[in-house]
Short mmCIF file of C-alpha atoms in Angstrom, two decimals:
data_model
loop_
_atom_site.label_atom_id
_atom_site.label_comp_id
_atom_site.label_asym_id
_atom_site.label_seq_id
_atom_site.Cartn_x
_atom_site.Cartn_y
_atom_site.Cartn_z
CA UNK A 1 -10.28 8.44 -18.79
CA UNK A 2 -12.94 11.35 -19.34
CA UNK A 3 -14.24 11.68 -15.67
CA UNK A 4 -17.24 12.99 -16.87
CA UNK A 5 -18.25 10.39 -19.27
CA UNK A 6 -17.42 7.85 -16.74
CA UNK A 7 -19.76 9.24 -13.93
CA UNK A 8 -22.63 9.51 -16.71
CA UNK A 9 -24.04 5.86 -15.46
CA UNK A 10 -24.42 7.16 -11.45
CA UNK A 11 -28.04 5.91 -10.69
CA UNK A 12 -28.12 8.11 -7.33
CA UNK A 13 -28.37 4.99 -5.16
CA UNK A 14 -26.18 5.93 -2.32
CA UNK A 15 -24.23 3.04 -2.08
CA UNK A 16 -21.15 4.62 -2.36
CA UNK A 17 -21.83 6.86 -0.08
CA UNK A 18 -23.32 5.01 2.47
CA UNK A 19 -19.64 2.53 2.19
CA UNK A 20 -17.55 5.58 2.91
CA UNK A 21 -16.51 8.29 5.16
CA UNK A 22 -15.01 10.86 2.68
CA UNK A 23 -18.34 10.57 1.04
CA UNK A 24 -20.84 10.76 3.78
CA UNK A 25 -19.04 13.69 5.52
CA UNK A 26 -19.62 15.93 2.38
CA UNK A 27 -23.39 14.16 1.68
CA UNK A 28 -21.91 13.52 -2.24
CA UNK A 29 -21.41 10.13 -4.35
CA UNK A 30 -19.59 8.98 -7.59
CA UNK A 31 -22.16 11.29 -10.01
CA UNK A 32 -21.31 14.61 -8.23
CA UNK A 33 -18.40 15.54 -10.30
CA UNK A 34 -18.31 19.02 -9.30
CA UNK A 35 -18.04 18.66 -5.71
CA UNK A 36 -15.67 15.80 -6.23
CA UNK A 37 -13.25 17.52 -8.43
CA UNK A 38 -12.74 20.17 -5.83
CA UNK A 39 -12.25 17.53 -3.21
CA UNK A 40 -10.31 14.96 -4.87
CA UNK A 41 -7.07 15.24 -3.29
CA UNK A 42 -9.41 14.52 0.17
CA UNK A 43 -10.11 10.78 -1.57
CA UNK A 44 -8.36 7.66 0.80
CA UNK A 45 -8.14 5.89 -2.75
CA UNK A 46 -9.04 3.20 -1.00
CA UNK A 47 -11.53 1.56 -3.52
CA UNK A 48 -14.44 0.70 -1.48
CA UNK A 49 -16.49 2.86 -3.80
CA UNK A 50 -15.56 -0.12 -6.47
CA UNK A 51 -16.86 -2.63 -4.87
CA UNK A 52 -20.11 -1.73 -3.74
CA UNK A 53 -21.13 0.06 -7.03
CA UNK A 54 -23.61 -1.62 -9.17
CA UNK A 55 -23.01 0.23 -12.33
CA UNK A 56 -19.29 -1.05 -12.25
CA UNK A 57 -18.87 2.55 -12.03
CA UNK A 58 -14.51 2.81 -12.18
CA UNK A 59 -14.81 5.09 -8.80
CA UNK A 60 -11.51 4.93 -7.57
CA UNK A 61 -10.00 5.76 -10.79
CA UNK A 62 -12.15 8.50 -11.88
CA UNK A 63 -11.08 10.22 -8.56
CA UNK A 64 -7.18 9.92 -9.99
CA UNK A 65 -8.25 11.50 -13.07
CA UNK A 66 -9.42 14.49 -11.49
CA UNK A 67 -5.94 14.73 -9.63
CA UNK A 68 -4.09 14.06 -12.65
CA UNK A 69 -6.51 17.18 -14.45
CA UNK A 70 -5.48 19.73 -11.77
CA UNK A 71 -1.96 18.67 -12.39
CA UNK A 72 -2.73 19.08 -15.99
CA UNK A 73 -4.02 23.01 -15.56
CA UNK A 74 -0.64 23.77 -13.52
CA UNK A 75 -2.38 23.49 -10.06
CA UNK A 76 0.39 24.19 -7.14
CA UNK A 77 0.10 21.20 -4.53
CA UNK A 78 0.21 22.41 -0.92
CA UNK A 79 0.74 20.26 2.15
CA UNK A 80 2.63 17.38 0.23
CA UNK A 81 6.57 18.94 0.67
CA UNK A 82 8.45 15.81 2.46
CA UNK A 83 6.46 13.57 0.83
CA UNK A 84 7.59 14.95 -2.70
CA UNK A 85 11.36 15.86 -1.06
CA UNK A 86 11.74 12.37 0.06
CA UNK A 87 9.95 9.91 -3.11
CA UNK A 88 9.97 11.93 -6.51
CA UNK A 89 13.73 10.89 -6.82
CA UNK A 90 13.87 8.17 -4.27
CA UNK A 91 16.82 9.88 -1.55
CA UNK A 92 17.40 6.37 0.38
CA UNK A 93 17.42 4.12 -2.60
CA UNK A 94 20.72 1.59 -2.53
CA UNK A 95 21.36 -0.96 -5.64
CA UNK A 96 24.60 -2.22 -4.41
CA UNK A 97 23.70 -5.63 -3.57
CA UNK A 98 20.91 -5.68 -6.27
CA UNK A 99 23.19 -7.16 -9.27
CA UNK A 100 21.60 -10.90 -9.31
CA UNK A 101 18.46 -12.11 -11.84
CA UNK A 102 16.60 -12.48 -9.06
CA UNK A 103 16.29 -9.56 -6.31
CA UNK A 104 14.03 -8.66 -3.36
CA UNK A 105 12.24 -5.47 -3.61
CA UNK A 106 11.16 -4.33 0.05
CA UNK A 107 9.77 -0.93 -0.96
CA UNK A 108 9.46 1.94 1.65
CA UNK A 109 7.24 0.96 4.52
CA UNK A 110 8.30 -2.57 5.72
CA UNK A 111 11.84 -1.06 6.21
CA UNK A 112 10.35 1.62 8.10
CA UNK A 113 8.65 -0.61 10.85
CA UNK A 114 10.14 -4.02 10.57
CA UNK A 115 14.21 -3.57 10.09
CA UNK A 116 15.12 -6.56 12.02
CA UNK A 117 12.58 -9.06 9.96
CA UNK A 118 13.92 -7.24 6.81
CA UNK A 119 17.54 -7.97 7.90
CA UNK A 120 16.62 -11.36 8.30
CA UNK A 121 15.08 -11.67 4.87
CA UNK A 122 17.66 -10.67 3.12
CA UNK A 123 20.29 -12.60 4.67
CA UNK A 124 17.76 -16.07 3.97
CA UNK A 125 17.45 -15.12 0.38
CA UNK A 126 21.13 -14.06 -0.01
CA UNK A 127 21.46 -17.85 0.56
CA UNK A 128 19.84 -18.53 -2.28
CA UNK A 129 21.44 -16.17 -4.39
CA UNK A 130 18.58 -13.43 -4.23
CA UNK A 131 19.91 -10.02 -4.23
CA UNK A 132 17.95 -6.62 -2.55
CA UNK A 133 17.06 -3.52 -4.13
CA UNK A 134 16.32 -0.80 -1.75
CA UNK A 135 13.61 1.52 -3.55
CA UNK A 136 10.29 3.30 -4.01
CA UNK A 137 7.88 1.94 -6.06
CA UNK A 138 6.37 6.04 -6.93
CA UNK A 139 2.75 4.92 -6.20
CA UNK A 140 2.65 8.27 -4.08
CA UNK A 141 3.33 10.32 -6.66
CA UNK A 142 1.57 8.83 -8.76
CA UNK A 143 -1.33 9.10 -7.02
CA UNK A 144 -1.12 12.75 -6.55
CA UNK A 145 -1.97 12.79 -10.03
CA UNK A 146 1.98 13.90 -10.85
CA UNK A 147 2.32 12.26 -14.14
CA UNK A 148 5.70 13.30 -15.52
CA UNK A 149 7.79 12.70 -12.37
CA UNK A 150 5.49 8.82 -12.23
CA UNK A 151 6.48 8.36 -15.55
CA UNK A 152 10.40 9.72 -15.07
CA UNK A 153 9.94 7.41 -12.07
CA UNK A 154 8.71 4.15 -13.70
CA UNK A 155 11.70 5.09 -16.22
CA UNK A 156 14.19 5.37 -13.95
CA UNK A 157 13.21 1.71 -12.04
CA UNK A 158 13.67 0.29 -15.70
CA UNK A 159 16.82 1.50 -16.05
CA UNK A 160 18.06 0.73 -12.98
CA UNK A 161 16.52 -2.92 -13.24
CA UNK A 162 18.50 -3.35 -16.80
CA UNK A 163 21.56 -1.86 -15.63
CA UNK A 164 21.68 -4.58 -12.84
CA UNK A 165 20.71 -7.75 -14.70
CA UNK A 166 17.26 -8.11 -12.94
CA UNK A 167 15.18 -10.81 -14.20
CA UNK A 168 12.25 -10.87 -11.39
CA UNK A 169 11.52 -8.91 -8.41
CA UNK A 170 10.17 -10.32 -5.21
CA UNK A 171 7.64 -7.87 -3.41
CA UNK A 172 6.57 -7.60 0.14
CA UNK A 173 4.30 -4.53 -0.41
CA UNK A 174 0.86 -5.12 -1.65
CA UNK A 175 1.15 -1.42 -2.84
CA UNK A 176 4.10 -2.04 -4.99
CA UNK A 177 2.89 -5.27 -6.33
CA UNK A 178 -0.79 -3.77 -7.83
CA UNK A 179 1.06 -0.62 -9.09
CA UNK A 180 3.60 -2.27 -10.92
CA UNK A 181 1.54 -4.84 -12.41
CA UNK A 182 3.82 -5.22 -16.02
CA UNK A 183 4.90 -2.05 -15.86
CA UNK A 184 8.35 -2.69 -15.50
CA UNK A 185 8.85 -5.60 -17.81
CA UNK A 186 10.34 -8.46 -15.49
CA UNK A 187 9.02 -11.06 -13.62
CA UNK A 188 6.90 -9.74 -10.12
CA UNK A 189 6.32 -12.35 -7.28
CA UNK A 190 4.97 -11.88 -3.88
CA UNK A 191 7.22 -13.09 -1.25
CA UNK A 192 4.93 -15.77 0.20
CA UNK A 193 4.93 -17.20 -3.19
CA UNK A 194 8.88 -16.91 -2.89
CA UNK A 195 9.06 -18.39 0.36
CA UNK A 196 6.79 -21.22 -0.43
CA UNK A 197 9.11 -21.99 -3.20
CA UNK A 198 12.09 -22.35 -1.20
CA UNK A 199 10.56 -23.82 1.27
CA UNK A 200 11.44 -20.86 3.88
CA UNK A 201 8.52 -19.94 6.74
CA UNK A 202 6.33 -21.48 9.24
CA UNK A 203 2.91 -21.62 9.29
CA UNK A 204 0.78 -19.52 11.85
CA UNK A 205 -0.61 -21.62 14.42
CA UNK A 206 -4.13 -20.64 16.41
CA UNK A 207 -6.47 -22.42 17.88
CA UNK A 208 -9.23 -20.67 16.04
CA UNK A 209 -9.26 -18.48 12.32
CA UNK A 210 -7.38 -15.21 12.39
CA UNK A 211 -8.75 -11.87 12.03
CA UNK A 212 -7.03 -10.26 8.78
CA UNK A 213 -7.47 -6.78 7.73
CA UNK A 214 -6.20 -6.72 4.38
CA UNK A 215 -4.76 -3.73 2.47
CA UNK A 216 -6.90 -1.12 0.30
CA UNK A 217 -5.27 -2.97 -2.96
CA UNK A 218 -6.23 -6.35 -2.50
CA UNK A 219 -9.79 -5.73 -0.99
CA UNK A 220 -11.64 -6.27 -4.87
CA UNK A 221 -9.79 -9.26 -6.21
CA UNK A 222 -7.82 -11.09 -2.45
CA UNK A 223 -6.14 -12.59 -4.71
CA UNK A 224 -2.77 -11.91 -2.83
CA UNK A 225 -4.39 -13.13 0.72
CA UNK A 226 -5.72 -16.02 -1.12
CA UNK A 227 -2.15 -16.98 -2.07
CA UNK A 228 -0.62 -16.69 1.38
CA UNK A 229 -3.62 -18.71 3.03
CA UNK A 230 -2.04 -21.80 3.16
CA UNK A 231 0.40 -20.19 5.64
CA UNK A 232 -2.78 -20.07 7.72
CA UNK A 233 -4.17 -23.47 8.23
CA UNK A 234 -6.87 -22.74 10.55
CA UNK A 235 -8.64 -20.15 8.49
CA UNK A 236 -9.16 -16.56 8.72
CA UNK A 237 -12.28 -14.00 9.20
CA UNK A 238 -11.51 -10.96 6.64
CA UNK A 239 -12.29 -7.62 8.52
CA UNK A 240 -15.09 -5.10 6.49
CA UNK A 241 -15.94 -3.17 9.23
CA UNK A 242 -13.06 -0.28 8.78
CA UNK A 243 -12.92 1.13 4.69
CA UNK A 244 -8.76 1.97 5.43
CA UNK A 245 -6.36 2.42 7.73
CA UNK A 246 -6.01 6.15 7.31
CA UNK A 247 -3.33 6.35 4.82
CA UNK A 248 -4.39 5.74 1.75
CA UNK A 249 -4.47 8.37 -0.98
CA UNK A 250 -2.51 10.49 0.76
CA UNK A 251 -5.36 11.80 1.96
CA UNK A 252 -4.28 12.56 5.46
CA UNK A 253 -2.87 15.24 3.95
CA UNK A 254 -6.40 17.13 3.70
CA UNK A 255 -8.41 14.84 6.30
CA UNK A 256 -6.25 14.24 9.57
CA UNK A 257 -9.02 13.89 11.32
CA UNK A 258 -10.95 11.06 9.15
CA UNK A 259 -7.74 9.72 9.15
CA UNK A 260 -6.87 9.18 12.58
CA UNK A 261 -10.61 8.46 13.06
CA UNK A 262 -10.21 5.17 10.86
CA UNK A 263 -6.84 4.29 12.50
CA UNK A 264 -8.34 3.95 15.85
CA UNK A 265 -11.44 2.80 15.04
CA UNK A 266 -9.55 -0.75 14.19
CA UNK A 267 -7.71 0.02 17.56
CA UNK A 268 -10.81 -0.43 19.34
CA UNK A 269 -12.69 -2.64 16.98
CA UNK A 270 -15.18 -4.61 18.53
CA UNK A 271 -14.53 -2.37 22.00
CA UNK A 272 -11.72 -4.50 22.62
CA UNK A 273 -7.92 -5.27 21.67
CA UNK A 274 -8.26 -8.20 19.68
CA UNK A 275 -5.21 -9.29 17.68
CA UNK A 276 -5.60 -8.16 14.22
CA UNK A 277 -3.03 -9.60 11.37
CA UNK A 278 -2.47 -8.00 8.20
CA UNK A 279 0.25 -8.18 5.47
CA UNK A 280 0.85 -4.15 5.09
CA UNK A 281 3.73 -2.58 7.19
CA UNK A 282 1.67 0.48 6.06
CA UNK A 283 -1.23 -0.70 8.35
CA UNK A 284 0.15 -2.50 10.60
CA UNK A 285 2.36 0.65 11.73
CA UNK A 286 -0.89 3.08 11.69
CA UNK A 287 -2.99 1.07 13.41
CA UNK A 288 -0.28 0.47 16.00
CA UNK A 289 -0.05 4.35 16.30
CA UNK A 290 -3.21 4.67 16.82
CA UNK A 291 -2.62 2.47 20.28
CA UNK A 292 -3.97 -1.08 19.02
CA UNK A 293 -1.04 -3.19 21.16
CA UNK A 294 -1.66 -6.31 19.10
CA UNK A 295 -1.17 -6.03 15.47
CA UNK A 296 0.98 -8.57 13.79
CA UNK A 297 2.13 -8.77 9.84
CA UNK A 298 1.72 -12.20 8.51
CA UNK A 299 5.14 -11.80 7.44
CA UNK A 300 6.85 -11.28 10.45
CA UNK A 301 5.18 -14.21 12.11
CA UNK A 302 5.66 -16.40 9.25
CA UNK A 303 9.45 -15.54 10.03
CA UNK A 304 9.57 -16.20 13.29
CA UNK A 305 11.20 -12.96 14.32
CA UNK A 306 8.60 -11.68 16.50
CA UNK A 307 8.84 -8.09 15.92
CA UNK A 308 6.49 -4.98 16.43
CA UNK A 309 6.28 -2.07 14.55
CA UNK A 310 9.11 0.68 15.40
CA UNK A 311 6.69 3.38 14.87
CA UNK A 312 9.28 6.25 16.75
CA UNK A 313 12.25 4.85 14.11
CA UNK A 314 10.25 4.50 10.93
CA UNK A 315 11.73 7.42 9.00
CA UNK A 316 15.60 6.54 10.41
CA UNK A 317 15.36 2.94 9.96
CA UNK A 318 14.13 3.71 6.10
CA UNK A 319 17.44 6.32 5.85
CA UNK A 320 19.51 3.51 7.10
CA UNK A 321 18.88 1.22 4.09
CA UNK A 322 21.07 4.13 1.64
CA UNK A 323 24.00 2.65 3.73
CA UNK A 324 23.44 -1.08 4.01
#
């Protein structure tokens, strides 16, 4: 994509601007390239820009381009270290149980805050001859814009998923399921799709509809909330009012403070602690850092297991999965 071709249709009407916080706080929108290119690695990523623009304008994605054009021109990333240390070449990733057609792809985050429910996955599926593949999907680096190791990355998942036999992975990570897409040449299916085809799972029962914040990937098309609604048969009210958790883009990186400003802003939503469900360990382990005591994943109450976030274990209870 030519970034500055793509901006060429900006009518100036704000909207973008007005629907987030990156923009506002510099007073720029889609059609600013300059500004924008010298700010793109301070982008959430989070797409909001997408949906409110009525040009169609590809926000979101022209922002990548710029990161992937200071990659181009050799520009030295600062800030990023254990995130590059840790996901550029996976160091927790474990295939020793992943040698079945059919194999369950966790990703990083839900083994970071929910090791028990994980456990508990894995030992259901394992019953129905569904291996695990403990792995990164690369989105991070991919999204810095770092399109040799993405590609060495994506290249390396192939390999790994031939060498093994793997016919279709089952994801829990919205993340991992957009940024694959058919990328990797195999089958991809959401685990509430899974479970509903086993027959594993409960449904979530309130008296009223749920609050659901969903995940920066599937705010434009909710087409993976719409297919784990029927595990909630009393509705649920989708929640606008926040544009991300605070970790999308990797953007913390550059704006802690916008960040941690979104983070606690769905702590307090509504000046009170009202439950909030999501299906993103990602969010559901920021926004319970950022002292909200009542955020569930759909998952984990689907499950049954009843377990909160381990946001003081995250990093050790991801390590642990190299040795399972």
């Amino acid at each position: 994509m030519d970034y500055k071709l793509a901006t060429q249709d900006c009518i100036k009407c704000g909207a973008c601007t007005r629907s987030c916080r990156f923009l506002t706080k510099y007073k720029i929108d889609i059609g600013d390239v300059n500004e924008l290119y010298d700010l793109a690695y301070h982008c959430f990523l989070c797409g909001k820009c997408n949906e409110v623009c009525p040009m169609n304008i590809p926000c979101r994605e022209i922002i990548l381009d710029m990161r992937q054009d200071r990659e181009r021109k050799g520009e030295k990333l600062k800030g990023y270290t254990p995130l590059l240390a840790e996901k550029s070449n996976y160091i927790f990733k474990n295939y020793r149980s992943a040698n079945k057609k059919s194999v369950l792809f966790p990703g990083c985050n839900f083994a970071s805050f929910y090791p028990k429910t994980l456990s508990t996955l894995v030992e259901m599926l394992a019953k129905h001859d569904i291996g695990v593949a403990y792995d990164c999907c690369g989105k991070p680096i991919a999204e810095l814009g770092l399109m040799e190791n993405e590609r060495q990355i994506l290249e390396n998942l192939r390999q790994r998923i031939a060498d093994n036999g793997i016919e279709e992975l089952i994801l829990l990570c919205p993340n991992c399921y957009y940024y694959f897409g058919d990328q990797l040449g195999v089958k991809i299916t959401f685990i509430y799709d899974k479970l509903k085809e086993l027959g594993i799972g409960s449904e979530i029962l309130a008296e009223n509809e749920i609050k659901i914040f969903p995940p920066c990937p599937d705010r434009g098309s909710g087409k993976l909330l719409e297919n784990l609604s029927s595990y909630v048969p009393n509705g649920h009210h989708v929640m606008h009012e926040v544009q991300c958790c605070g970790l999308g883009g990797v953007a913390i990186a550059k704006e802690k403070e916008m960040a941690l400003g979104m983070s606690k802003d769905l702590a307090t939503i509504g000046n009170e602690q009202q439950r909030i469900y999501t299906y993103c360990a990602t969010c559901c382990g920021n926004i319970s850092r950022a002292g909200h005591s009542d955020v569930r994943h759909l998952l984990v109450e689907i499950l049954g297991t009843n377990e909160k976030p381990d946001t003081k274990k995250s990093v050790l209870n991801r390590a642990k999965t190299k040795v399972l």
